[in-house]
GROMACS .gro file of C-alpha atoms in nm:
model
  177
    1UNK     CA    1  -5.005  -1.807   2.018
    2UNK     CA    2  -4.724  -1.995   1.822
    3UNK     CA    3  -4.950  -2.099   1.493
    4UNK     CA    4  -5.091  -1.672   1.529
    5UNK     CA    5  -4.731  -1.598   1.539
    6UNK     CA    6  -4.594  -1.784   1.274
    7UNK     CA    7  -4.928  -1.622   1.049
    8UNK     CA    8  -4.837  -1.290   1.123
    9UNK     CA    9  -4.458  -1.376   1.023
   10UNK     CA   10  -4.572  -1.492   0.659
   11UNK     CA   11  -4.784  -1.211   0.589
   12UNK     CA   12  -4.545  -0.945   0.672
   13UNK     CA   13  -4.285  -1.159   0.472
   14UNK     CA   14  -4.534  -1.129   0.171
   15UNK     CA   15  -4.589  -0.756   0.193
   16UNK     CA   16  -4.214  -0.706   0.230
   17UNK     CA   17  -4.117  -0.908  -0.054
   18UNK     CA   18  -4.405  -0.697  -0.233
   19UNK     CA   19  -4.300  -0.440  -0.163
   20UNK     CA   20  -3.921  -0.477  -0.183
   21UNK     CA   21  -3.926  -0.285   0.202
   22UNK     CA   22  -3.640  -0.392   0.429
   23UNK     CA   23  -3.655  -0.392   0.801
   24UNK     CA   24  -3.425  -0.394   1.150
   25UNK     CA   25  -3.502  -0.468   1.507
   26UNK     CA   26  -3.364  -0.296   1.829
   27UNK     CA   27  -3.480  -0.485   2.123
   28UNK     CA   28  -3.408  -0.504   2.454
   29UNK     CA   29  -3.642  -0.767   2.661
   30UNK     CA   30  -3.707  -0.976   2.411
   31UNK     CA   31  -3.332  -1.055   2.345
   32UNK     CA   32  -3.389  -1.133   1.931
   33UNK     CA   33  -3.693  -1.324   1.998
   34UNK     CA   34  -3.888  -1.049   1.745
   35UNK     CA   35  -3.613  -1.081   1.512
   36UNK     CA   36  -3.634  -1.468   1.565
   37UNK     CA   37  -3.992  -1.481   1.408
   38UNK     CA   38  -3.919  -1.227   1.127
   39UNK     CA   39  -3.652  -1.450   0.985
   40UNK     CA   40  -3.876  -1.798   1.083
   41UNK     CA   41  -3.996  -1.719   0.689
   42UNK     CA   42  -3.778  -1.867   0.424
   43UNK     CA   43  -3.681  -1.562   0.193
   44UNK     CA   44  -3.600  -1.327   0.505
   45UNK     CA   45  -3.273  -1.238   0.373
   46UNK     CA   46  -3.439  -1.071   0.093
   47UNK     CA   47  -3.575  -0.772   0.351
   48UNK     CA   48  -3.416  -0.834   0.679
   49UNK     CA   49  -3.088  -0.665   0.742
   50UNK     CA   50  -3.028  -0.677   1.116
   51UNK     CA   51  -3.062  -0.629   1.475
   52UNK     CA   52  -2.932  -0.462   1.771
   53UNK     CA   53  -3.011  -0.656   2.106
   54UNK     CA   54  -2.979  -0.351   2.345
   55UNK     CA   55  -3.028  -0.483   2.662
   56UNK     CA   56  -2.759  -0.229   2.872
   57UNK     CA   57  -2.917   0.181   2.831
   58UNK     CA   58  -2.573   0.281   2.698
   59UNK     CA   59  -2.612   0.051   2.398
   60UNK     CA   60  -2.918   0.186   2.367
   61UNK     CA   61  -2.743   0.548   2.307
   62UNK     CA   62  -2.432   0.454   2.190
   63UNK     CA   63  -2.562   0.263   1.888
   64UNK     CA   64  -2.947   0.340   1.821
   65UNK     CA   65  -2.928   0.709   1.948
   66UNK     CA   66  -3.124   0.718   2.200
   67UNK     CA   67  -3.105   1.051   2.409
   68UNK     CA   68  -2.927   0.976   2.772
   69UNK     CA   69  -3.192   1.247   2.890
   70UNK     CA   70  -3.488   1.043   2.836
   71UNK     CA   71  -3.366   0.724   2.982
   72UNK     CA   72  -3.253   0.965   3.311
   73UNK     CA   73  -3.591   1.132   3.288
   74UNK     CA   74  -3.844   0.864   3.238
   75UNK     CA   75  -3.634   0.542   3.261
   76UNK     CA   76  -3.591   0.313   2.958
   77UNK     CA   77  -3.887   0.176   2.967
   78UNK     CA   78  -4.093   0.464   2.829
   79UNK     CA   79  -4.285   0.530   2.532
   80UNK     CA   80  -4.054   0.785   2.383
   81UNK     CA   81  -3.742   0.542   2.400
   82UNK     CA   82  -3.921   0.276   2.231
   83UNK     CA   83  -3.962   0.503   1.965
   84UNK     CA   84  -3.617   0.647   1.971
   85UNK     CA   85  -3.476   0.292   1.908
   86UNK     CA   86  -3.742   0.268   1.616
   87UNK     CA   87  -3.559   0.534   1.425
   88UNK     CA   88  -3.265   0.425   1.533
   89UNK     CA   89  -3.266   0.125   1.409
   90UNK     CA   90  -3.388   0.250   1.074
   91UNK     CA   91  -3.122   0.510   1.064
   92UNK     CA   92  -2.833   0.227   1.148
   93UNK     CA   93  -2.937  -0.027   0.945
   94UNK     CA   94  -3.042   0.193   0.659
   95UNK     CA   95  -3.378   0.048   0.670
   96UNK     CA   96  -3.728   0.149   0.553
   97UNK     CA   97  -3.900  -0.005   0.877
   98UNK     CA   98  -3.812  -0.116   1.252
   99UNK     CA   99  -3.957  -0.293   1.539
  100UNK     CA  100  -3.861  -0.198   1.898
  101UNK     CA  101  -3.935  -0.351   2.246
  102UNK     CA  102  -3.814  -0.205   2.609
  103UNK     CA  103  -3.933  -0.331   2.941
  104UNK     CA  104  -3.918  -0.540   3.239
  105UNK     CA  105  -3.940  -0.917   3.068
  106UNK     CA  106  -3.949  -1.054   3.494
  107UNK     CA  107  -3.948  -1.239   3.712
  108UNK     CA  108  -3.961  -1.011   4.004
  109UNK     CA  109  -4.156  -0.777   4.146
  110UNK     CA  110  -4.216  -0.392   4.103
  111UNK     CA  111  -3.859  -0.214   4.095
  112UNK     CA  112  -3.865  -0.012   4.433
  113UNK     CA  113  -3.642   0.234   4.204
  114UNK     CA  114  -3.853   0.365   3.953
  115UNK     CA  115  -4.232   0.199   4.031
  116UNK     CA  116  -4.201   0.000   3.704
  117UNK     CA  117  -4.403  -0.290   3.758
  118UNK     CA  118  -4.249  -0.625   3.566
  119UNK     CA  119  -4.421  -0.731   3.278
  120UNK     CA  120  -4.417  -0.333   3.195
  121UNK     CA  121  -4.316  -0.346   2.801
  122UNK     CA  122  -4.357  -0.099   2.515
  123UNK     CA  123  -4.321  -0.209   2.158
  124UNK     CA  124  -4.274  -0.003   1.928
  125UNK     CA  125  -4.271  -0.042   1.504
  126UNK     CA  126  -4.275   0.232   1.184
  127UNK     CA  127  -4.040   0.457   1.051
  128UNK     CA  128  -3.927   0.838   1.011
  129UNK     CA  129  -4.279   0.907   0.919
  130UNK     CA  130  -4.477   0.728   1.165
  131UNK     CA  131  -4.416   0.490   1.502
  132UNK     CA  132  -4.657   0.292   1.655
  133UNK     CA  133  -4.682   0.205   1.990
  134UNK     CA  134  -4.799  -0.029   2.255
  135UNK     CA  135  -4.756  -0.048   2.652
  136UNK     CA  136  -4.784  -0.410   2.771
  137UNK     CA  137  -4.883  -0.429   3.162
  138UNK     CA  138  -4.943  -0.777   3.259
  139UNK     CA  139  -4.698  -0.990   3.431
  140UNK     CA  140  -4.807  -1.336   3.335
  141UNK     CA  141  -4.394  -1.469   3.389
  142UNK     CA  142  -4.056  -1.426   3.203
  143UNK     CA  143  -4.099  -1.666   2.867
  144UNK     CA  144  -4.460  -1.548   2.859
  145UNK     CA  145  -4.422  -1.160   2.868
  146UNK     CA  146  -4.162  -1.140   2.617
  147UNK     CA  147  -4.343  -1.383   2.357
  148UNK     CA  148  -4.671  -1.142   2.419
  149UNK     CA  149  -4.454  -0.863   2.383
  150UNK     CA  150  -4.247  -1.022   2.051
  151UNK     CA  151  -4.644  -1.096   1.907
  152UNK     CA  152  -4.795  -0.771   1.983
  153UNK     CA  153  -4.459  -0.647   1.817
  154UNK     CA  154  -4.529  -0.826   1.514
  155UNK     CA  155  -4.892  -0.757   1.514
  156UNK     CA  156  -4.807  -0.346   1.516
  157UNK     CA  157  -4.602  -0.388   1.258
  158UNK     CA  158  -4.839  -0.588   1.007
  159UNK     CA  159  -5.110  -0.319   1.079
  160UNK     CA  160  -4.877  -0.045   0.987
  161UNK     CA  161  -4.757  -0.207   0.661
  162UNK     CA  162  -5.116  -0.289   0.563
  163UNK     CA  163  -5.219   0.083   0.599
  164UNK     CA  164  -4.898   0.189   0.438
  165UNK     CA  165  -4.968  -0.012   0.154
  166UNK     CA  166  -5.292   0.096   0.128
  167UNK     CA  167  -5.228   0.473   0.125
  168UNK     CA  168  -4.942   0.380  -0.154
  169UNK     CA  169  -5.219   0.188  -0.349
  170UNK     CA  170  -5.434   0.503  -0.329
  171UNK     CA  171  -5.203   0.732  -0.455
  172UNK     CA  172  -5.054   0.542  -0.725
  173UNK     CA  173  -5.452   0.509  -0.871
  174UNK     CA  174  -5.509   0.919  -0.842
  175UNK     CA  175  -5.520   1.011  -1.180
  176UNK     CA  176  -5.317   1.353  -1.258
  177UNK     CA  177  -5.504   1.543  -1.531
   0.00000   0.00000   0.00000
């Protein structure tokens, strides 16, 4: 999973040097460890500018935005609040992408509270225009869940740029007549 890792970290440092895109991270579980292997790439600087590590919910709407509502509604680790830290990372850091993560990173078992199951983690990557997502459900232990969860990350966000610089090749070749 490491060698994968560090693959997917030098092509999305080649498509953001490219591209001259810049990019943030707001992530809870995985405590920096996404923001770890977007900067493992000599010439990070150049396109990353920063990341929140929002492990308490009240960081998580104090400084990315993310409505109290939700978190009361469906818990922080939900779909829509891996999103909401997406765009507000973007919106904090002034960035044209951002990669999110919220969940249960373990050990333990399912919280009593809310019926969350550990190893529960949603990842989230895009931008005002478009946020991926992905629900992780397998527990396979702390260090392993959050480096799945930090590679899927990585792996959403690669796909995205690929298609988004594919639909910016396509339009730049339309001819206008």
């Amino acid at each position: 999973m490491e060698l994968d890792i560090r693959l997917t970290s030098k092509e999305i440092n080649e498509i953001l040097w490219r591209t001259h895109k810049t990019i943030s991270t707001a992530e809870s579980c995985t405590a920096g460890k996404i923001s770890s292997i977007l900067t493992g790439t000599p010439g990070a600087s150049a396109y990353f500018k920063g990341g929140i590590v929002a492990y308490a919910d009240e960081v998580k709407t104090q400084m990315l935005g993310v409505d109290p509502n939700v978190i009361a509604e469906k818990t922080a680790v939900c779909e829509e609040v891996a999103r909401q830290m997406v765009l507000g990372a973007t919106k904090a850091f002034g960035t044209d992408y951002a990669v999110a993560s919220t969940g249960f990173a373990g050990p333990g078992g399912p919280d009593l509270k809310t019926g969350i199951r550990v190893g529960t983690i949603w990842v989230a990557a895009g931008n005002a225009d478009n946020v991926v997502t992905l629900c992780l459900t397998e527990d396979e232990g702390r260090d392993h869940n959050i480096l799945k969860a930090s590679a899927a990350a990585t792996h959403i966000l690669l796909e995205l740029l690929k298609n988004d610089i594919a639909e910016d090749d396509s339009e730049s070749n339309v001819e206008t007549l």
